[in-house]
mmCIF file of C-alpha atoms in Angstrom:
data_model
loop_
_atom_site.group_PDB
_atom_site.id
_atom_site.type_symbol
_atom_site.label_atom_id
_atom_site.label_comp_id
_atom_site.label_asym_id
_atom_site.label_seq_id
_atom_site.Cartn_x
_atom_site.Cartn_y
_atom_site.Cartn_z
ATOM 1 C CA MET A 22 -0.967 -13.072 -24.132
ATOM 2 C CA LYS A 23 1.553 -15.699 -25.268
ATOM 3 C CA ALA A 24 -1.178 -18.314 -24.954
ATOM 4 C CA GLN A 25 -3.464 -16.177 -27.086
ATOM 5 C CA ILE A 26 -0.785 -15.817 -29.775
ATOM 6 C CA ASN A 27 -0.111 -19.570 -29.808
ATOM 7 C CA THR A 28 -3.805 -20.239 -30.258
ATOM 8 C CA LEU A 29 -4.206 -17.649 -32.955
ATOM 9 C CA GLU A 30 -1.258 -18.945 -34.977
ATOM 10 C CA LYS A 31 -3.494 -21.907 -35.835
ATOM 11 C CA VAL A 32 -6.059 -19.590 -37.406
ATOM 12 C CA LYS A 33 -3.573 -17.278 -39.085
ATOM 13 C CA GLY A 34 -5.432 -17.443 -42.349
ATOM 14 C CA THR A 35 -8.667 -16.018 -40.930
ATOM 15 C CA ALA A 36 -9.286 -12.485 -39.695
ATOM 16 C CA ILE A 37 -11.854 -10.035 -38.413
ATOM 17 C CA SER A 38 -12.393 -6.702 -40.109
ATOM 18 C CA ASN A 39 -10.055 -3.789 -39.500
ATOM 19 C CA ASP A 40 -13.006 -1.868 -38.071
ATOM 20 C CA ASN A 41 -13.195 -4.251 -35.111
ATOM 21 C CA VAL A 42 -9.466 -4.000 -34.425
ATOM 22 C CA GLU A 43 -9.532 -0.212 -34.698
ATOM 23 C CA GLY A 44 -12.567 -0.145 -32.451
ATOM 24 C CA ILE A 45 -10.706 -1.968 -29.711
ATOM 25 C CA GLU A 46 -7.712 0.354 -30.075
ATOM 26 C CA ASN A 47 -9.978 3.428 -29.984
ATOM 27 C CA LYS A 48 -11.628 2.166 -26.800
ATOM 28 C CA GLN A 49 -8.180 1.836 -25.251
ATOM 29 C CA LYS A 50 -7.336 5.455 -26.145
ATOM 30 C CA ILE A 51 -10.643 6.694 -24.723
ATOM 31 C CA ILE A 52 -10.010 4.809 -21.470
ATOM 32 C CA VAL A 53 -6.504 6.279 -21.150
ATOM 33 C CA THR A 54 -7.802 9.862 -21.495
ATOM 34 C CA LYS A 55 -10.273 9.327 -18.650
ATOM 35 C CA ILE A 56 -7.701 8.220 -16.055
ATOM 36 C CA ASP A 57 -7.923 9.624 -12.556
ATOM 37 C CA LYS A 58 -4.192 9.413 -11.880
ATOM 38 C CA LYS A 59 -4.271 8.700 -8.151
ATOM 39 C CA LYS A 60 -7.463 6.711 -7.598
ATOM 40 C CA ASN A 61 -8.528 4.868 -10.733
ATOM 41 C CA ILE A 62 -5.337 3.516 -12.297
ATOM 42 C CA TYR A 63 -5.919 -0.156 -11.484
ATOM 43 C CA LYS A 64 -9.596 0.093 -12.354
ATOM 44 C CA GLU A 65 -8.727 1.503 -15.762
ATOM 45 C CA ILE A 66 -5.983 -1.075 -16.290
ATOM 46 C CA ASN A 67 -8.565 -3.807 -15.680
ATOM 47 C CA LYS A 68 -10.795 -2.198 -18.304
ATOM 48 C CA LEU A 69 -7.933 -2.454 -20.756
ATOM 49 C CA LEU A 70 -7.396 -6.082 -19.773
ATOM 50 C CA ASN A 71 -11.069 -6.817 -20.388
ATOM 51 C CA GLU A 72 -10.866 -5.177 -23.803
ATOM 52 C CA ILE A 73 -7.926 -7.318 -24.833
ATOM 53 C CA SER A 74 -9.569 -10.501 -23.528
ATOM 54 C CA GLU A 75 -12.479 -9.915 -25.911
ATOM 55 C CA ILE A 76 -10.093 -10.586 -28.795
ATOM 56 C CA GLU A 77 -10.119 -14.283 -27.875
ATOM 57 C CA LYS A 78 -13.724 -14.454 -29.041
ATOM 58 C CA ASP A 79 -12.801 -13.265 -32.538
ATOM 59 C CA LYS A 80 -10.848 -14.985 -35.296
ATOM 60 C CA THR A 81 -8.155 -12.336 -35.346
ATOM 61 C CA SER A 82 -5.052 -12.810 -37.505
ATOM 62 C CA LEU A 83 -1.692 -13.107 -35.757
ATOM 63 C CA GLU A 84 -0.408 -9.838 -37.249
ATOM 64 C CA GLU A 85 -3.507 -7.932 -36.149
ATOM 65 C CA LEU A 86 -3.162 -9.381 -32.673
ATOM 66 C CA LYS A 87 0.464 -8.233 -32.535
ATOM 67 C CA ASN A 88 -0.579 -4.698 -33.524
ATOM 68 C CA ILE A 89 -3.175 -4.656 -30.763
ATOM 69 C CA ASN A 90 -0.578 -6.078 -28.383
ATOM 70 C CA LEU A 91 1.722 -3.129 -29.170
ATOM 71 C CA SER A 92 -1.051 -0.540 -28.828
ATOM 72 C CA TYR A 93 -2.250 -2.017 -25.570
ATOM 73 C CA GLY A 94 1.280 -2.250 -24.169
ATOM 74 C CA LYS A 95 1.925 1.426 -24.846
ATOM 75 C CA SER A 96 -1.357 2.405 -23.171
ATOM 76 C CA LEU A 97 -0.574 0.228 -20.173
ATOM 77 C CA GLY A 98 2.942 1.629 -19.875
ATOM 78 C CA LYS A 99 1.633 5.188 -19.963
ATOM 79 C CA LEU A 100 -0.736 4.488 -17.067
ATOM 80 C CA PHE A 101 1.948 3.031 -14.829
ATOM 81 C CA LEU A 102 4.491 5.727 -15.706
ATOM 82 C CA GLU A 103 1.982 8.449 -14.806
ATOM 83 C CA GLN A 104 1.497 6.821 -11.409
ATOM 84 C CA ILE A 105 5.261 6.781 -10.782
ATOM 85 C CA ASP A 106 5.393 10.442 -11.904
ATOM 86 C CA GLU A 107 2.829 11.228 -9.208
ATOM 87 C CA GLU A 108 5.009 9.530 -6.607
ATOM 88 C CA LYS A 109 7.999 11.636 -7.766
ATOM 89 C CA ILE A 110 5.985 14.852 -7.431
ATOM 90 C CA ASP A 111 4.669 13.868 -3.982
ATOM 91 C CA ALA A 112 8.180 13.023 -2.780
ATOM 92 C CA ASP A 113 9.479 16.412 -3.915
ATOM 93 C CA HIS A 114 6.666 18.260 -2.109
ATOM 94 C CA THR A 115 7.193 16.223 1.060
ATOM 95 C CA ILE A 116 10.920 16.954 1.155
ATOM 96 C CA LYS A 117 10.258 20.683 0.667
ATOM 97 C CA ALA A 118 7.886 20.573 3.659
ATOM 98 C CA MET A 119 10.586 18.716 5.600
ATOM 99 C CA GLU A 120 13.131 21.436 4.814
ATOM 100 C CA ALA A 121 10.704 24.125 6.037
ATOM 101 C CA TYR A 122 10.368 22.301 9.380
ATOM 102 C CA MET A 123 14.151 22.000 9.617
ATOM 103 C CA GLU A 124 14.491 25.763 9.216
ATOM 104 C CA ASP A 125 11.882 26.312 11.943
ATOM 105 C CA LEU A 126 13.728 23.861 14.199
ATOM 106 C CA ASP A 127 16.922 25.868 13.850
ATOM 107 C CA ASN A 128 14.998 28.981 14.843
ATOM 108 C CA ILE A 129 13.562 27.236 17.917
ATOM 109 C CA LYS A 130 17.033 26.189 19.045
ATOM 110 C CA LYS A 131 18.326 29.731 18.546
ATOM 111 C CA LYS A 132 15.397 31.277 20.429
ATOM 112 C CA SER A 133 15.653 29.067 23.508
ATOM 113 C CA GLU A 134 16.613 32.089 25.647
ATOM 114 C CA GLU A 135 13.401 33.898 24.649
ATOM 115 C CA ILE A 136 11.398 30.795 25.598
ATOM 116 C CA GLU A 137 13.097 30.671 28.995
ATOM 117 C CA LYS A 138 12.213 34.314 29.594
ATOM 118 C CA ASP A 139 8.571 33.740 28.638
ATOM 119 C CA MET A 140 8.322 30.632 30.856
ATOM 120 C CA LYS A 141 10.226 32.305 33.721
ATOM 121 C CA ILE A 142 12.233 29.105 34.161
ATOM 122 C CA LYS A 143 15.622 27.857 33.043
ATOM 123 C CA MET A 144 15.097 25.602 29.996
ATOM 124 C CA ASP A 145 18.431 24.199 28.811
ATOM 125 C CA ILE A 146 17.690 23.223 25.185
ATOM 126 C CA ASN A 147 20.624 20.812 25.050
ATOM 127 C CA LYS A 148 19.588 19.151 28.310
ATOM 128 C CA GLU A 149 15.989 18.951 27.110
ATOM 129 C CA MET A 150 16.998 17.264 23.852
ATOM 130 C CA GLU A 151 19.127 14.815 25.807
ATOM 131 C CA VAL A 152 16.173 13.920 28.056
ATOM 132 C CA LEU A 153 13.921 13.522 25.003
ATOM 133 C CA LYS A 154 16.613 11.413 23.272
ATOM 134 C CA ILE A 155 16.721 13.830 20.346
ATOM 135 C CA SER A 156 20.033 14.345 18.568
ATOM 136 C CA HIS A 157 20.937 17.636 16.889
ATOM 137 C CA ASP A 158 21.613 15.554 13.770
ATOM 138 C CA ASP A 159 18.309 13.639 13.734
ATOM 139 C CA GLU A 160 16.496 15.896 11.279
ATOM 140 C CA LYS A 161 19.560 16.054 9.000
ATOM 141 C CA ASN A 162 19.773 12.254 8.956
ATOM 142 C CA TYR A 163 16.050 11.962 8.163
ATOM 143 C CA HIS A 164 16.477 14.479 5.348
ATOM 144 C CA THR A 165 19.455 12.579 3.887
ATOM 145 C CA LYS A 166 17.541 9.285 3.991
ATOM 146 C CA SER A 167 14.544 10.947 2.332
ATOM 147 C CA LYS A 168 16.707 12.300 -0.483
ATOM 148 C CA ASN A 169 18.014 8.760 -1.019
ATOM 149 C CA HIS A 170 14.426 7.479 -1.264
ATOM 150 C CA GLU A 171 13.635 10.268 -3.739
ATOM 151 C CA LYS A 172 16.634 9.199 -5.840
ATOM 152 C CA SER A 173 15.330 5.605 -5.766
ATOM 153 C CA ILE A 174 11.951 6.759 -7.118
ATOM 154 C CA SER A 175 13.743 8.553 -9.975
ATOM 155 C CA ASP A 176 15.716 5.385 -10.720
ATOM 156 C CA ILE A 177 12.483 3.368 -10.773
ATOM 157 C CA HIS A 178 10.996 5.907 -13.187
ATOM 158 C CA ASP A 179 14.000 5.563 -15.513
ATOM 159 C CA LYS A 180 13.861 1.772 -15.280
ATOM 160 C CA SER A 181 10.143 1.788 -16.110
ATOM 161 C CA SER A 182 10.667 4.148 -19.052
ATOM 162 C CA LYS A 183 13.247 1.751 -20.455
ATOM 163 C CA ILE A 184 10.836 -1.192 -20.140
ATOM 164 C CA ILE A 185 8.188 0.773 -22.049
ATOM 165 C CA GLN A 186 10.622 1.916 -24.746
ATOM 166 C CA GLU A 187 11.720 -1.676 -25.346
ATOM 167 C CA PHE A 188 8.124 -2.931 -25.612
ATOM 168 C CA SER A 189 7.439 -4.530 -29.002
ATOM 169 C CA LYS A 190 4.768 -6.539 -30.817
ATOM 170 C CA GLU A 191 6.398 -9.725 -29.525
ATOM 171 C CA SER A 192 6.501 -8.687 -25.847
ATOM 172 C CA ASP A 193 4.580 -10.575 -23.159
ATOM 173 C CA ILE A 194 2.013 -8.084 -21.850
ATOM 174 C CA ASN A 195 1.429 -9.910 -18.566
ATOM 175 C CA ASP A 196 5.156 -9.953 -17.851
ATOM 176 C CA ILE A 197 5.417 -6.205 -18.571
ATOM 177 C CA LYS A 198 2.320 -5.521 -16.451
ATOM 178 C CA ASN A 199 3.764 -7.412 -13.477
ATOM 179 C CA LYS A 200 7.121 -5.620 -13.704
ATOM 180 C CA LEU A 201 5.502 -2.185 -13.893
ATOM 181 C CA GLN A 202 3.091 -2.987 -11.057
ATOM 182 C CA GLU A 203 6.066 -3.972 -8.935
ATOM 183 C CA ASN A 204 7.820 -0.708 -9.835
ATOM 184 C CA VAL A 205 4.768 1.341 -8.833
ATOM 185 C CA SER A 206 4.600 -0.508 -5.493
ATOM 186 C CA GLU A 207 8.308 0.131 -4.899
ATOM 187 C CA SER A 208 7.944 3.848 -5.607
ATOM 188 C CA GLN A 209 4.948 4.031 -3.251
ATOM 189 C CA LYS A 210 6.954 2.353 -0.497
ATOM 190 C CA HIS A 211 9.815 4.836 -0.914
ATOM 191 C CA ASN A 212 7.281 7.674 -0.756
ATOM 192 C CA SER A 213 5.715 6.203 2.369
ATOM 193 C CA ASP A 214 9.131 6.129 4.060
ATOM 194 C CA ILE A 215 9.704 9.787 3.138
ATOM 195 C CA ASN A 216 6.362 10.675 4.735
ATOM 196 C CA GLN A 217 7.381 8.791 7.875
ATOM 197 C CA TYR A 218 10.565 10.858 8.133
ATOM 198 C CA LEU A 219 8.574 14.058 7.634
ATOM 199 C CA SER A 220 6.275 13.027 10.489
ATOM 200 C CA LYS A 221 9.274 12.391 12.750
ATOM 201 C CA ILE A 222 10.760 15.819 12.013
ATOM 202 C CA GLU A 223 7.345 17.425 12.478
ATOM 203 C CA ASN A 224 7.029 15.791 15.885
ATOM 204 C CA ILE A 225 10.499 16.930 16.988
ATOM 205 C CA TYR A 226 9.433 20.438 16.003
ATOM 206 C CA ASN A 227 6.133 20.181 17.913
ATOM 207 C CA ILE A 228 7.750 18.765 21.047
ATOM 208 C CA LEU A 229 10.478 21.409 21.224
ATOM 209 C CA LYS A 230 7.984 24.177 20.434
ATOM 210 C CA LEU A 231 5.469 23.182 23.122
ATOM 211 C CA ASN A 232 6.538 24.495 26.506
ATOM 212 C CA LYS A 233 3.245 24.718 28.386
ATOM 213 C CA ILE A 234 1.716 21.644 30.008
ATOM 214 C CA GLN A 235 -1.851 22.255 28.791
ATOM 215 C CA LYS A 236 -0.678 22.650 25.195
ATOM 216 C CA ILE A 237 1.225 19.383 25.502
ATOM 217 C CA ILE A 238 -1.912 17.682 26.842
ATOM 218 C CA ASP A 239 -3.931 19.054 23.904
ATOM 219 C CA LYS A 240 -1.305 17.732 21.491
ATOM 220 C CA VAL A 241 -1.379 14.309 23.131
ATOM 221 C CA LYS A 242 -5.153 14.238 22.605
ATOM 222 C CA GLU A 243 -4.567 14.896 18.880
ATOM 223 C CA TYR A 244 -2.090 12.014 18.743
ATOM 224 C CA ASN A 245 -4.537 9.726 20.548
ATOM 225 C CA ASP A 246 -7.362 10.666 18.155
ATOM 226 C CA GLU A 247 -5.077 9.847 15.215
ATOM 227 C CA ILE A 248 -4.238 6.466 16.750
ATOM 228 C CA GLU A 249 -7.921 5.691 17.321
ATOM 229 C CA LYS A 250 -8.775 6.654 13.721
ATOM 230 C CA ASN A 251 -6.079 4.445 12.197
ATOM 231 C CA ASN A 252 -6.918 1.581 14.537
ATOM 232 C CA LYS A 253 -10.485 1.738 13.195
ATOM 233 C CA LYS A 254 -9.138 1.638 9.631
ATOM 234 C CA ILE A 255 -7.181 -1.512 10.490
ATOM 235 C CA ASN A 256 -10.365 -3.048 11.923
ATOM 236 C CA ASP A 257 -12.114 -2.321 8.609
ATOM 237 C CA GLU A 258 -9.323 -4.039 6.651
ATOM 238 C CA LEU A 259 -9.516 -6.984 9.055
ATOM 239 C CA SER A 260 -13.258 -7.265 8.411
ATOM 240 C CA ASN A 261 -12.637 -7.224 4.644
ATOM 241 C CA SER A 262 -10.027 -9.982 4.884
ATOM 242 C CA LYS A 263 -12.292 -12.105 7.114
ATOM 243 C CA THR A 264 -15.155 -11.833 4.613
ATOM 244 C CA LEU A 265 -12.868 -13.026 1.834
ATOM 245 C CA ILE A 266 -11.528 -15.990 3.797
ATOM 246 C CA LYS A 267 -15.012 -16.951 5.019
ATOM 247 C CA LYS A 268 -16.248 -17.262 1.418
ATOM 248 C CA LEU A 269 -13.389 -19.642 0.618
ATOM 249 C CA GLU A 270 -13.862 -21.659 3.813
ATOM 250 C CA GLU A 271 -17.572 -22.112 3.151
ATOM 251 C CA ASP A 272 -17.265 -23.119 -0.517
ATOM 252 C CA LEU A 273 -19.111 -26.473 -0.597
ATOM 253 C CA ASN A 274 -18.051 -27.304 -4.156
ATOM 254 C CA LEU A 275 -14.399 -27.109 -3.173
ATOM 255 C CA LYS A 276 -14.909 -29.332 -0.124
ATOM 256 C CA GLU A 277 -16.867 -31.935 -2.092
ATOM 257 C CA CYS A 278 -14.401 -32.052 -4.979
ATOM 258 C CA GLN A 279 -11.487 -32.348 -2.540
ATOM 259 C CA SER A 280 -13.156 -35.250 -0.736
ATOM 260 C CA LYS A 281 -13.874 -37.281 -3.891
ATOM 261 C CA ILE A 282 -10.686 -36.841 -5.903
ATOM 262 C CA LYS A 283 -9.424 -40.298 -4.871
ATOM 263 C CA SER A 284 -12.801 -42.001 -5.441
ATOM 264 C CA THR A 285 -14.113 -43.662 -8.584
ATOM 265 C CA ILE A 286 -16.103 -40.909 -10.276
ATOM 266 C CA ASP A 287 -17.706 -40.608 -13.710
ATOM 267 C CA ASP A 288 -16.861 -38.153 -16.461
ATOM 268 C CA ASN A 289 -19.844 -35.909 -15.716
ATOM 269 C CA TYR A 290 -18.766 -35.366 -12.117
ATOM 270 C CA VAL A 291 -15.173 -34.707 -13.215
ATOM 271 C CA GLY A 292 -16.426 -32.105 -15.689
ATOM 272 C CA GLU A 293 -18.624 -30.497 -13.041
ATOM 273 C CA CYS A 294 -15.712 -30.268 -10.595
ATOM 274 C CA ILE A 295 -13.444 -28.772 -13.237
ATOM 275 C CA LYS A 296 -16.114 -26.153 -13.946
ATOM 276 C CA ASN A 297 -16.625 -25.297 -10.247
ATOM 277 C CA ILE A 298 -12.933 -25.253 -9.361
ATOM 278 C CA THR A 299 -12.148 -23.112 -12.408
ATOM 279 C CA GLY A 300 -14.805 -20.650 -11.260
ATOM 280 C CA LEU A 301 -13.316 -20.571 -7.765
ATOM 281 C CA LYS A 302 -9.809 -20.086 -9.127
ATOM 282 C CA THR A 303 -11.038 -17.163 -11.226
ATOM 283 C CA TYR A 304 -12.594 -15.646 -8.101
ATOM 284 C CA ILE A 305 -9.327 -16.092 -6.180
ATOM 285 C CA LEU A 306 -7.284 -14.462 -8.940
ATOM 286 C CA ASN A 307 -9.722 -11.546 -9.075
ATOM 287 C CA GLU A 308 -9.530 -11.063 -5.294
ATOM 288 C CA GLU A 309 -5.760 -11.513 -4.991
ATOM 289 C CA ASN A 310 -5.059 -7.816 -5.411
ATOM 290 C CA ASN A 311 -7.682 -7.017 -2.751
ATOM 291 C CA ILE A 312 -6.181 -9.246 -0.034
ATOM 292 C CA ASN A 313 -2.751 -7.793 -0.775
ATOM 293 C CA THR A 314 -4.208 -4.286 -0.513
ATOM 294 C CA TYR A 315 -5.902 -5.057 2.825
ATOM 295 C CA PHE A 316 -2.580 -6.120 4.330
ATOM 296 C CA LYS A 317 -0.601 -3.299 2.732
ATOM 297 C CA ASN A 318 -3.078 -0.708 4.033
ATOM 298 C CA ALA A 319 -3.064 -2.241 7.510
ATOM 299 C CA GLU A 320 0.736 -2.092 7.629
ATOM 300 C CA GLU A 321 0.687 1.599 6.683
ATOM 301 C CA TYR A 322 -2.024 2.403 9.246
ATOM 302 C CA ASN A 323 -0.084 0.500 11.903
ATOM 303 C CA LYS A 324 3.035 2.556 11.147
ATOM 304 C CA ILE A 325 1.001 5.704 11.787
ATOM 305 C CA VAL A 326 -0.277 4.219 15.058
ATOM 306 C CA LEU A 327 3.253 3.427 16.255
ATOM 307 C CA LEU A 328 4.561 6.824 15.183
ATOM 308 C CA ASN A 329 1.843 8.659 17.094
ATOM 309 C CA PHE A 330 2.293 6.475 20.154
ATOM 310 C CA ASN A 331 5.995 7.344 20.150
ATOM 311 C CA ASN A 332 4.924 10.983 19.885
ATOM 312 C CA ILE A 333 2.779 10.559 22.996
ATOM 313 C CA GLU A 334 5.639 8.995 24.926
ATOM 314 C CA MET A 335 7.931 11.857 23.937
ATOM 315 C CA ALA A 336 5.271 14.418 24.902
ATOM 316 C CA ASP A 337 4.825 12.681 28.260
ATOM 317 C CA THR A 338 8.582 12.860 28.850
ATOM 318 C CA LYS A 339 8.570 16.570 27.929
ATOM 319 C CA SER A 340 5.730 17.272 30.367
ATOM 320 C CA GLN A 341 7.593 15.482 33.175
ATOM 321 C CA TYR A 342 10.729 17.468 32.333
ATOM 322 C CA ILE A 343 8.841 20.781 32.602
ATOM 323 C CA LEU A 344 7.062 19.684 35.793
ATOM 324 C CA ASN A 345 10.365 18.821 37.461
ATOM 325 C CA ILE A 346 11.817 22.219 36.561
ATOM 326 C CA LYS A 347 8.701 24.040 37.776
ATOM 327 C CA THR A 348 8.641 22.041 41.016
ATOM 328 C CA ASN A 349 12.322 22.700 41.689
ATOM 329 C CA ASN A 350 11.822 26.410 41.005
ATOM 330 C CA GLY A 351 8.588 26.618 43.006
ATOM 331 C CA THR A 352 6.673 27.909 39.971
ATOM 332 C CA ASN A 353 4.185 25.052 39.510
ATOM 333 C CA SER A 354 0.755 26.755 39.182
ATOM 334 C CA HIS A 355 -1.304 23.570 38.470
ATOM 335 C CA ASP A 356 -3.330 25.303 35.741
ATOM 336 C CA TYR A 357 -3.774 21.948 33.986
ATOM 337 C CA ASN A 358 -4.929 18.372 34.587
ATOM 338 C CA ILE A 359 -1.951 16.047 34.169
ATOM 339 C CA ASN A 360 -4.236 13.025 34.682
ATOM 340 C CA GLU A 361 -5.851 13.872 31.350
ATOM 341 C CA LEU A 362 -2.523 13.193 29.639
ATOM 342 C CA LYS A 363 -2.216 9.861 31.452
ATOM 343 C CA GLU A 364 -5.738 8.861 30.357
ATOM 344 C CA HIS A 365 -4.955 9.618 26.706
ATOM 345 C CA LYS A 366 -1.726 7.644 26.955
ATOM 346 C CA HIS A 367 -3.522 4.666 28.526
ATOM 347 C CA LYS A 368 -6.177 4.651 25.767
ATOM 348 C CA SER A 369 -3.593 4.973 23.018
ATOM 349 C CA ASN A 370 -1.625 2.049 24.434
ATOM 350 C CA GLY A 371 -4.743 -0.132 24.162
ATOM 351 C CA TYR A 372 -5.375 0.995 20.589
ATOM 352 C CA LYS A 373 -1.727 0.331 19.718
ATOM 353 C CA ASP A 374 -1.859 -3.250 20.998
ATOM 354 C CA GLU A 375 -5.157 -3.891 19.197
ATOM 355 C CA ALA A 376 -3.824 -2.410 15.947
ATOM 356 C CA ASP A 377 -0.710 -4.584 16.025
ATOM 357 C CA LYS A 378 -2.713 -7.723 16.848
ATOM 358 C CA ASN A 379 -5.224 -7.113 14.035
ATOM 359 C CA THR A 380 -2.477 -6.337 11.524
ATOM 360 C CA GLN A 381 -0.904 -9.698 12.321
ATOM 361 C CA THR A 382 -4.310 -11.390 11.875
ATOM 362 C CA ILE A 383 -4.686 -9.795 8.433
ATOM 363 C CA LYS A 384 -1.217 -11.098 7.570
ATOM 364 C CA LYS A 385 -2.317 -14.616 8.582
ATOM 365 C CA ASN A 386 -5.481 -14.263 6.471
ATOM 366 C CA LYS A 387 -3.312 -13.247 3.521
ATOM 367 C CA GLU A 388 -1.150 -16.347 4.035
ATOM 368 C CA LEU A 389 -4.292 -18.498 4.303
ATOM 369 C CA PHE A 390 -5.595 -16.975 1.060
ATOM 370 C CA GLU A 391 -2.326 -17.881 -0.671
ATOM 371 C CA LYS A 392 -2.683 -21.458 0.605
ATOM 372 C CA TYR A 393 -6.219 -21.667 -0.824
ATOM 373 C CA LYS A 394 -4.883 -20.397 -4.144
ATOM 374 C CA GLN A 395 -2.215 -23.097 -4.169
ATOM 375 C CA ASP A 396 -4.637 -25.850 -3.090
ATOM 376 C CA VAL A 397 -7.194 -24.893 -5.744
ATOM 377 C CA THR A 398 -4.519 -24.870 -8.460
ATOM 378 C CA VAL A 399 -3.277 -28.323 -7.419
ATOM 379 C CA LEU A 400 -6.834 -29.704 -7.267
ATOM 380 C CA LEU A 401 -7.681 -28.302 -10.697
ATOM 381 C CA ASN A 402 -4.562 -29.909 -12.153
ATOM 382 C CA LYS A 403 -5.529 -33.259 -10.619
ATOM 383 C CA TYR A 404 -9.056 -33.154 -12.060
ATOM 384 C CA SER A 405 -7.734 -32.033 -15.460
ATOM 385 C CA ALA A 406 -5.336 -34.988 -15.458
ATOM 386 C CA LEU A 407 -8.193 -37.291 -14.431
ATOM 387 C CA ALA A 408 -10.382 -35.987 -17.265
ATOM 388 C CA LEU A 409 -7.588 -36.649 -19.745
ATOM 389 C CA LYS A 410 -7.018 -40.131 -18.331
ATOM 390 C CA ASN A 411 -10.726 -41.025 -18.624
ATOM 391 C CA LYS A 412 -10.659 -40.260 -22.352
ATOM 392 C CA PHE A 413 -8.268 -43.145 -23.026
#
């Protein structure tokens, strides 16, 4: 935007009609009203960016450009603030669900004697929690940490509101956009951590509640299915990242221009390389958000994989604990297939290793993408300098 303003200062005396300016602003307002808050925010932001880029094709006066800058900035700020609002609402709902589980956990601990009577075995709840490495304070600690994350989201919301309030005609839109994007990402990360703590409390509840081997086996199958599903999602993100990197690796124009930069080349070839490299750089900039999303998604899916694998290990420990008690009491009826649990655990371990390996590969592809971005920028600068040199 600053570059646009600098350029337009030179044509300050010329202007397009007010109808065109108002048309652009009206399009912005229409776009804002059509936002799907959770799914389409970045798509709609890009529409706004495209609208503002059209101004470069017109001989707009500096003052008109500043007015559009202000209108656009307010629209952009509203979009990002709505997204952070959604994260605040989600966090509140998640913590309420967490508190409901905590209440149920207290009831389970209090009703341990009823469970023992139903099972016809002595189930020491304190001993069981010790074996499962569960502390009586675990859920309280998770709740406290979640409340801290919720507070952080509120702080981010306040910080973003201040940025928007201070936005003026002179503000750099790209700078504001980057700051607000970063704030949205931060709020999403805090929300993700809250969801992780909810899942941990939910699993403690499930493990302490389940006191029959077959029900534990059924639960382990659910965990394994969840691991398999998220492992597949990571594979999809890996495929996406590979496709992106392959296109860059196979770009013949880039290879040719890189190989001839130190040779004696004419102006036409220099111009052709500048055109091709500029096109490639535009492609890279357009895909940058995608490669970041592939890695971010993979990390989140991998967290779910690890969480569910830990759930399986805890469930396995619980089943062994019950089996030992039943064996010692002579009440083991064998109305279950314990090998089924072992098979699920073995499969899930394979999925876990594959998920972690593929997540690391996506990370490497992201780093390789960033290197291509840097190399293309350097090469474009070299050819631009060469073109300037050839003019003199």
